């Protein structure tokens, strides 16, 4: 009698389990589809066989046979992503409680409703990661761009008024803010906003001498020589006070303006008027102004300039050069570089300018690559940009890797010729140790470019 009761209880348990499986699979076809129901059916079958093994003694051969069949069945079943359930069937279905032991059903325990497994997120490609880096670290919000332009314009007006009152005898031109911020080439807020302060030189009293014809023999530079001294002796021009050996010295001029910005201008009053904090930077020989606003921070650089004769595109900067080139003026290639990039992109609706911003953003965030400035990276993009290739957004990742390869090749040879003057080596000022550090960082980045982002 006891054996009959045990068999009858076992039969009822199997009938209850079969009903649960049939009910669950019937609803799974509606909710999960055919593929999902197949996967769920296999999992339910595995649970049933585990219960059977616990209640019925099995031979070792039968167990091995069932095991490899189940594994082969799972491998042969294609994995399908669960489809979202229809609106009418979106409520979860509570499964029936299964027997907890070999003696049949005992206390029923509440079980949680089955949850659909969310699909595993796909790995992003390098192109997608590059565009995400551009969105997060390169692109500046339009509101910040407008605010930065407003602050730069207001500071330029205040500084221009001060210089005219402080040095009425020196004919400075209108201080004009410009540069990458105004041409869509600003990569984040790490780059300086340019504030051009042109010198108004008397026609016929000054001439430009190429740097290769001077003692420095530097093709990047030019000398500004005073002429017509027999007809207009020294002192006839207000700029004669900055002459050294018959040449207009940018070093003396920069020293005067640096003292003026740091000691004479009362920046707290100007900053209070404009709603920001302004202070000159004393950590460098460049004329830098650090501006702090409640919404952003920016750095302005005052660039004293001399325009070329005959209204050509040549623009010379008073830059703190070292050695015998200290009294020479550095040629500013930014205007012609920006114009050429714009022309190339307009021709084929390309992404050369975006590539430049990405390179600048990546290098500026890397401690070893921070030595590569805008000038070096612009020349790399110009060398690539002149070639006929795909410059659409879909190929931006490939162009980025090509730019890294070009940089590595240039560092191996310690030579990056200027696009507009091949005699100028833009890597000539780097030490061998610095070139090795940059080359190693770029080579490592080329092996795993995601680490650079």
Coordinates of C-alpha atoms in Angstrom, one line a residue:
X1 CA 0.0 0.0 0.0
X2 CA 2.8 2.4 0.9
X3 CA 4.5 1.5 -2.4
X4 CA 1.3 2.2 -4.3
X5 CA 1.0 5.6 -2.6
X6 CA 4.6 6.5 -3.5
X7 CA 4.1 5.6 -7.1
X8 CA 0.8 7.4 -7.2
X9 CA 2.4 10.6 -5.7
X10 CA 5.2 10.4 -8.2
X11 CA 2.8 10.0 -11.1
X12 CA 0.9 13.1 -9.8
X13 CA 4.1 15.0 -9.6
X14 CA 5.1 14.1 -13.1
X15 CA 1.6 15.1 -14.3
X16 CA 1.8 18.4 -12.5
X17 CA 5.3 19.0 -14.0
X18 CA 4.1 18.1 -17.5
X19 CA 1.2 20.6 -17.1
X20 CA 3.6 23.3 -16.0
X21 CA 5.9 22.7 -18.9
X22 CA 3.0 22.7 -21.4
X23 CA 1.5 25.8 -19.9
X24 CA 4.8 27.7 -19.8
X25 CA 5.8 26.7 -23.4
X26 CA 2.4 27.6 -24.7
X27 CA 2.7 31.1 -23.4
X28 CA 6.4 31.4 -24.2
X29 CA 5.6 31.0 -27.9
X30 CA 3.3 34.1 -27.7
X31 CA 5.7 36.1 -25.6
X32 CA 9.1 35.1 -26.8
X33 CA 8.5 33.8 -30.3
X34 CA 9.5 30.5 -31.7
X35 CA 13.3 30.9 -31.1
X36 CA 12.8 32.1 -27.5
X37 CA 10.3 29.3 -26.8
X38 CA 12.9 26.7 -28.0
X39 CA 15.5 28.0 -25.7
X40 CA 13.1 28.1 -22.8
X41 CA 11.9 24.6 -23.6
X42 CA 15.4 23.2 -23.5
X43 CA 16.1 24.9 -20.1
X44 CA 12.8 23.5 -18.7
X45 CA 13.7 20.0 -20.0
X46 CA 17.0 20.2 -18.3
X47 CA 15.3 21.0 -15.0
X48 CA 12.9 18.1 -15.4
X49 CA 15.7 15.7 -16.0
X50 CA 17.6 16.9 -13.0
X51 CA 14.5 16.1 -10.9
X52 CA 14.1 12.7 -12.5
X53 CA 17.8 11.9 -11.7
X54 CA 17.2 12.8 -8.1
X55 CA 14.2 10.4 -7.8
X56 CA 15.3 7.5 -10.1
X57 CA 18.6 5.7 -10.1
X58 CA 20.3 5.9 -13.4
X59 CA 23.0 3.9 -15.1
X60 CA 26.3 5.7 -15.7
X61 CA 26.1 5.1 -19.5
X62 CA 22.6 6.6 -19.8
X63 CA 23.8 9.7 -17.8
X64 CA 26.8 10.3 -20.1
X65 CA 24.6 9.8 -23.2
X66 CA 22.0 12.3 -22.0
X67 CA 24.7 14.8 -21.1
X68 CA 26.4 15.0 -24.5
X69 CA 23.1 15.1 -26.3
X70 CA 21.9 18.0 -24.2
X71 CA 25.1 19.8 -24.9
X72 CA 24.9 19.2 -28.6
X73 CA 21.4 20.3 -28.6
X74 CA 22.2 23.6 -26.8
X75 CA 25.1 24.2 -29.2
X76 CA 23.0 23.5 -32.3
X77 CA 20.2 25.8 -31.2
X78 CA 20.8 29.3 -32.6
X79 CA 20.9 32.0 -30.0
X80 CA 18.2 34.6 -30.7
X81 CA 17.7 37.9 -29.0
X82 CA 14.3 38.1 -27.2
X83 CA 11.8 40.2 -29.0
X84 CA 9.8 42.8 -27.1
X85 CA 6.4 41.4 -26.1
X86 CA 3.2 42.8 -27.6
X87 CA 1.3 45.3 -25.6
X88 CA -1.6 42.9 -24.8
X89 CA 0.9 40.2 -23.6
X90 CA 3.2 42.4 -21.7
X91 CA 2.2 41.1 -18.2
X92 CA 4.4 38.4 -16.8
X93 CA 3.0 34.9 -16.4
X94 CA 3.4 33.2 -13.0
X95 CA 4.7 29.6 -13.5
X96 CA 3.2 26.7 -11.5
X97 CA 5.2 25.5 -8.5
X98 CA 7.3 22.4 -9.2
X99 CA 7.7 19.5 -6.7
X100 CA 10.4 20.2 -4.2
X101 CA 11.5 16.6 -3.6
X102 CA 10.9 13.0 -4.4
X103 CA 8.0 12.6 -2.0
X104 CA 5.8 14.8 -4.2
X105 CA 4.5 18.4 -3.7
X106 CA 4.9 19.8 -0.2
X107 CA 4.7 23.5 0.7
X108 CA 4.3 25.8 -2.2
X109 CA 6.9 28.6 -2.2
X110 CA 6.2 31.9 -4.1
X111 CA 8.4 32.3 -7.0
X112 CA 9.5 35.5 -8.8
X113 CA 8.1 36.0 -12.3
X114 CA 10.6 35.2 -15.1
X115 CA 12.6 38.2 -16.4
X116 CA 13.7 38.6 -19.9
X117 CA 17.5 38.7 -20.3
X118 CA 18.5 42.1 -21.7
X119 CA 20.8 41.8 -24.8
X120 CA 24.5 42.3 -24.2
X121 CA 25.6 45.7 -25.4
X122 CA 27.6 45.5 -28.6
X123 CA 31.3 46.5 -28.5
X124 CA 31.8 50.0 -30.0
X125 CA 34.1 50.3 -33.0
X126 CA 37.0 52.7 -33.0
X127 CA 35.1 55.1 -35.3
X128 CA 32.2 55.2 -32.8
X129 CA 34.6 55.8 -29.9
X130 CA 36.3 58.5 -31.8
X131 CA 33.1 60.3 -32.5
X132 CA 32.1 60.0 -28.8
X133 CA 35.5 61.5 -27.8
X134 CA 34.8 64.4 -30.2
X135 CA 31.4 65.0 -28.7
X136 CA 32.6 64.8 -25.1
X137 CA 36.0 66.5 -25.2
X138 CA 36.4 68.5 -28.4
X139 CA 33.1 70.2 -29.3
X140 CA 32.4 73.4 -27.4
X141 CA 28.8 74.3 -26.6
X142 CA 27.5 77.2 -28.6
X143 CA 26.6 79.1 -25.5
X144 CA 30.2 78.9 -24.3
X145 CA 31.6 80.0 -27.6
X146 CA 29.3 83.1 -27.6
X147 CA 30.3 83.9 -24.1
X148 CA 34.0 83.5 -24.8
X149 CA 33.7 85.8 -27.8
X150 CA 31.9 88.4 -25.8
X151 CA 34.5 88.4 -23.0
X152 CA 37.4 88.5 -25.5
X153 CA 35.9 91.4 -27.4
X154 CA 35.2 93.4 -24.2
X155 CA 38.7 92.8 -22.8
X156 CA 40.2 93.8 -26.2
X157 CA 38.3 97.1 -26.0
X158 CA 39.4 97.8 -22.5
X159 CA 43.0 97.0 -23.1
X160 CA 43.1 99.0 -26.3
X161 CA 41.8 102.1 -24.5
X162 CA 44.4 101.6 -21.8
X163 CA 47.3 101.3 -24.2
X164 CA 46.3 104.4 -26.1
X165 CA 46.2 106.4 -22.8
X166 CA 49.4 104.8 -21.5
X167 CA 51.4 105.1 -24.7
X168 CA 49.8 107.8 -26.8
X169 CA 53.0 108.2 -28.9
X170 CA 53.0 104.5 -30.0
X171 CA 50.6 103.9 -32.9
X172 CA 49.0 100.6 -32.0
X173 CA 46.3 99.4 -34.4
X174 CA 42.9 98.1 -33.3
X175 CA 43.2 95.1 -31.0
X176 CA 41.3 92.3 -32.7
X177 CA 40.4 89.0 -31.1
X178 CA 40.6 86.1 -33.4
X179 CA 42.1 82.7 -34.0
X180 CA 40.6 79.2 -33.8
X181 CA 37.7 80.3 -31.6
X182 CA 36.4 82.5 -34.3
X183 CA 36.9 80.1 -37.1
X184 CA 35.5 76.9 -35.7
X185 CA 38.9 75.4 -35.0
X186 CA 38.9 75.6 -31.2
X187 CA 39.4 72.2 -29.5
X188 CA 37.8 72.6 -26.1
X189 CA 38.9 75.4 -23.8
X190 CA 42.5 74.4 -23.6
X191 CA 43.6 76.6 -26.5
X192 CA 44.4 80.3 -26.2
X193 CA 42.2 83.0 -27.7
X194 CA 44.4 85.1 -29.9
X195 CA 44.4 88.9 -29.4
X196 CA 46.3 90.6 -32.2
X197 CA 47.9 93.9 -31.5
X198 CA 49.3 95.3 -34.8
X199 CA 52.0 97.9 -35.0
X200 CA 51.4 100.7 -37.4
X201 CA 54.8 101.2 -39.1
X202 CA 55.6 104.2 -41.3
X203 CA 55.7 103.2 -45.0
X204 CA 59.2 103.5 -46.5
X205 CA 61.0 103.4 -43.2
X206 CA 60.9 99.7 -42.6
X207 CA 61.8 96.6 -44.7
X208 CA 61.6 92.9 -44.0
X209 CA 64.7 90.7 -44.3
X210 CA 64.3 86.9 -44.6
X211 CA 65.8 85.0 -41.6
X212 CA 68.1 82.9 -43.8
X213 CA 69.9 86.2 -44.8
X214 CA 70.6 87.0 -41.1
X215 CA 73.1 85.7 -38.7
X216 CA 70.5 83.3 -37.3
X217 CA 69.9 81.7 -40.7
X218 CA 66.5 80.6 -39.5
X219 CA 63.9 80.3 -42.4
X220 CA 61.0 80.5 -39.9
X221 CA 61.9 84.1 -39.0
X222 CA 62.2 87.6 -40.4
X223 CA 64.0 90.7 -39.4
X224 CA 62.4 94.2 -39.5
X225 CA 65.1 96.6 -40.5
X226 CA 65.0 100.4 -40.2
X227 CA 65.7 102.2 -43.5
X228 CA 66.0 105.7 -44.9
X229 CA 68.2 106.8 -41.9
X230 CA 69.9 109.4 -44.1
X231 CA 66.6 111.2 -44.8
X232 CA 64.7 110.2 -41.6
X233 CA 67.3 109.9 -38.8
X234 CA 66.8 107.8 -35.8
X235 CA 64.1 109.3 -33.6
X236 CA 61.8 110.2 -36.5
X237 CA 59.7 107.1 -35.8
X238 CA 58.2 106.4 -32.4
X239 CA 59.3 102.8 -32.8
X240 CA 62.9 103.8 -33.0
X241 CA 63.2 103.4 -29.2
X242 CA 62.9 99.6 -29.7
X243 CA 65.8 99.4 -32.2
X244 CA 68.8 97.1 -31.6
X245 CA 71.6 97.3 -34.2
X246 CA 69.3 98.9 -36.7
X247 CA 66.5 96.3 -36.3
X248 CA 63.2 96.5 -34.6
X249 CA 63.6 94.2 -31.6
X250 CA 60.5 92.2 -30.5
X251 CA 62.3 91.2 -27.3
X252 CA 62.4 94.8 -26.0
X253 CA 58.8 95.5 -27.0
X254 CA 57.6 92.3 -25.3
X255 CA 59.4 93.3 -22.1
X256 CA 57.7 96.7 -22.0
X257 CA 54.2 95.2 -22.6
X258 CA 54.8 92.4 -20.1
X259 CA 55.6 94.9 -17.4
X260 CA 52.6 97.0 -18.3
X261 CA 50.1 94.0 -18.2
X262 CA 51.5 92.7 -14.9
X263 CA 52.1 96.0 -13.0
X264 CA 50.2 98.9 -14.5
X265 CA 46.8 97.6 -15.6
X266 CA 44.3 97.4 -12.7
X267 CA 42.7 94.2 -13.7
X268 CA 40.3 93.9 -10.7
X269 CA 38.4 97.0 -11.9
X270 CA 38.2 95.7 -15.5
X271 CA 37.2 92.3 -14.3
X272 CA 34.5 93.6 -12.0
X273 CA 33.1 95.7 -14.8
X274 CA 32.9 92.7 -17.1
X275 CA 31.7 90.2 -14.5
X276 CA 34.9 88.0 -14.5
X277 CA 38.3 87.6 -12.9
X278 CA 41.3 88.6 -15.0
X279 CA 44.9 88.2 -14.1
X280 CA 48.1 88.2 -16.1
X281 CA 50.2 85.0 -16.1
X282 CA 53.7 85.4 -14.8
X283 CA 54.9 81.9 -15.5
X284 CA 55.9 82.5 -19.1
X285 CA 57.4 85.2 -21.3
X286 CA 54.3 85.2 -23.5
X287 CA 51.7 87.9 -22.9
X288 CA 48.9 85.7 -21.3
X289 CA 45.7 86.7 -19.6
X290 CA 43.8 84.1 -17.5
X291 CA 40.1 84.8 -17.5
X292 CA 37.7 83.1 -15.0
X293 CA 34.0 83.4 -15.4
X294 CA 31.3 81.5 -13.5
X295 CA 30.5 79.5 -16.6
X296 CA 33.9 79.0 -18.2
X297 CA 37.6 79.6 -18.0
X298 CA 39.8 80.8 -20.9
X299 CA 43.3 82.1 -21.6
X300 CA 44.0 85.0 -23.9
X301 CA 47.3 85.6 -25.6
X302 CA 48.3 89.1 -26.8
X303 CA 50.3 88.8 -30.0
X304 CA 52.1 91.9 -31.2
X305 CA 52.2 91.7 -35.0
X306 CA 53.8 93.3 -38.0
X307 CA 52.1 92.9 -41.4
X308 CA 54.1 92.2 -44.5
X309 CA 54.7 94.8 -47.2
X310 CA 52.3 95.3 -50.2
X311 CA 49.4 93.8 -48.2
X312 CA 50.6 90.2 -48.7
X313 CA 49.5 87.4 -46.4
X314 CA 52.7 87.4 -44.4
X315 CA 52.2 88.1 -40.7
X316 CA 55.1 88.4 -38.2
X317 CA 54.8 87.8 -34.5
X318 CA 56.8 89.2 -31.6
X319 CA 57.6 85.8 -30.1
X320 CA 60.0 85.1 -27.2
X321 CA 62.7 83.2 -29.3
X322 CA 65.9 82.0 -27.8
X323 CA 69.5 82.5 -28.7
X324 CA 70.6 84.7 -31.6
X325 CA 67.1 84.6 -33.0
X326 CA 65.8 86.6 -30.1
X327 CA 65.6 89.8 -32.1
X328 CA 63.8 88.2 -35.0
X329 CA 60.1 88.1 -35.7
X330 CA 58.5 84.7 -36.1
X331 CA 56.3 84.2 -39.2
X332 CA 52.7 83.2 -38.2
X333 CA 51.5 80.4 -40.4
X334 CA 48.1 80.1 -38.8
X335 CA 46.2 82.4 -41.3
X336 CA 47.4 80.5 -44.4
X337 CA 47.0 77.1 -42.8
X338 CA 43.4 77.8 -41.7
X339 CA 42.6 79.2 -45.1
X340 CA 44.0 76.2 -46.9
X341 CA 42.2 73.7 -44.7
X342 CA 38.9 75.6 -45.3
X343 CA 39.5 75.5 -49.0
X344 CA 40.2 71.8 -49.1
X345 CA 37.1 71.0 -47.0
X346 CA 34.9 73.2 -49.1
X347 CA 36.1 71.5 -52.2
X348 CA 34.9 68.0 -51.2
X349 CA 32.8 68.6 -48.0
X350 CA 35.6 66.9 -46.1
X351 CA 36.5 66.4 -42.5
X352 CA 40.1 67.7 -42.4
X353 CA 39.3 70.4 -39.9
X354 CA 37.5 67.9 -37.6
X355 CA 40.6 65.6 -37.9
X356 CA 42.8 68.4 -36.7
X357 CA 40.6 69.1 -33.7
X358 CA 40.6 65.4 -32.8
X359 CA 44.4 65.2 -33.0
X360 CA 44.8 68.3 -31.0
X361 CA 42.4 67.1 -28.3
X362 CA 44.1 63.7 -28.0
X363 CA 47.6 65.1 -27.9
X364 CA 46.8 67.8 -25.4
X365 CA 45.4 65.3 -23.0
X366 CA 48.5 63.0 -23.3
X367 CA 51.5 64.0 -21.2
X368 CA 54.1 62.9 -23.8
X369 CA 52.2 64.2 -26.8
X370 CA 51.4 67.6 -25.4
X371 CA 54.6 69.0 -27.0
X372 CA 53.0 68.6 -30.4
X373 CA 51.2 71.9 -30.9
X374 CA 48.7 73.1 -33.4
X375 CA 51.3 74.0 -35.9
X376 CA 52.8 70.4 -36.0
X377 CA 49.4 68.8 -36.2
X378 CA 48.1 71.2 -38.9
X379 CA 51.0 70.4 -41.1
X380 CA 50.3 66.6 -40.7
X381 CA 46.6 67.2 -41.7
X382 CA 47.7 69.4 -44.7
X383 CA 50.1 66.7 -46.0
X384 CA 47.3 64.1 -45.8
X385 CA 44.6 66.6 -47.0
X386 CA 46.2 67.3 -50.3
X387 CA 45.9 63.6 -51.3
X388 CA 42.9 62.3 -53.1
X389 CA 41.1 60.0 -50.6
X390 CA 37.9 59.5 -48.8
X391 CA 37.3 62.5 -46.4
X392 CA 33.8 61.7 -45.4
X393 CA 32.8 61.2 -41.8
X394 CA 32.6 57.5 -42.2
X395 CA 36.4 57.4 -43.0
X396 CA 37.4 59.7 -40.1
X397 CA 38.7 56.9 -38.0
X398 CA 40.9 55.6 -40.8
X399 CA 42.2 59.1 -41.5
X400 CA 43.0 59.5 -37.8
X401 CA 45.1 56.3 -37.9
X402 CA 46.9 57.5 -41.0
X403 CA 47.8 60.8 -39.3
X404 CA 49.3 58.8 -36.4
X405 CA 51.4 56.8 -38.9
X406 CA 52.6 59.9 -40.7
X407 CA 53.6 61.4 -37.3
X408 CA 55.5 58.3 -36.4
X409 CA 57.3 58.3 -39.7
X410 CA 58.2 62.0 -39.2
X411 CA 59.5 61.4 -35.7
X412 CA 61.7 58.5 -36.9
X413 CA 63.4 60.8 -39.3
X414 CA 63.2 63.8 -36.9
X415 CA 61.8 65.8 -39.8
X416 CA 58.4 67.4 -40.5
X417 CA 58.7 69.8 -43.5
X418 CA 56.5 72.8 -43.6
X419 CA 53.8 72.5 -46.2
X420 CA 54.4 76.0 -47.4
X421 CA 58.2 76.1 -47.1
X422 CA 59.9 72.6 -47.2
X423 CA 63.1 74.1 -45.9
X424 CA 61.5 74.6 -42.5
X425 CA 61.7 71.6 -40.3
X426 CA 59.0 71.9 -37.6
X427 CA 60.6 69.2 -35.5
X428 CA 64.0 70.9 -35.4
X429 CA 63.5 72.4 -32.0
X430 CA 62.9 69.1 -30.2
X431 CA 65.6 67.2 -28.3
X432 CA 66.3 63.6 -29.1
X433 CA 64.8 62.4 -25.8
X434 CA 61.6 64.3 -26.5
X435 CA 61.3 62.8 -30.0
X436 CA 61.8 59.3 -28.5
X437 CA 59.1 59.9 -25.9
X438 CA 56.6 61.1 -28.5
X439 CA 57.5 58.3 -30.9
X440 CA 57.0 55.6 -28.3
X441 CA 53.7 57.1 -27.2
X442 CA 52.4 57.3 -30.8
X443 CA 53.6 53.8 -31.6
X444 CA 51.9 52.4 -28.5
X445 CA 48.7 54.3 -29.4
X446 CA 48.7 53.0 -32.9
X447 CA 48.7 49.4 -31.6
X448 CA 45.7 50.2 -29.3
X449 CA 44.3 53.5 -30.5
X450 CA 41.4 53.4 -28.0
X451 CA 43.8 54.1 -25.2
X452 CA 44.5 57.5 -26.6
X453 CA 40.9 58.6 -26.3

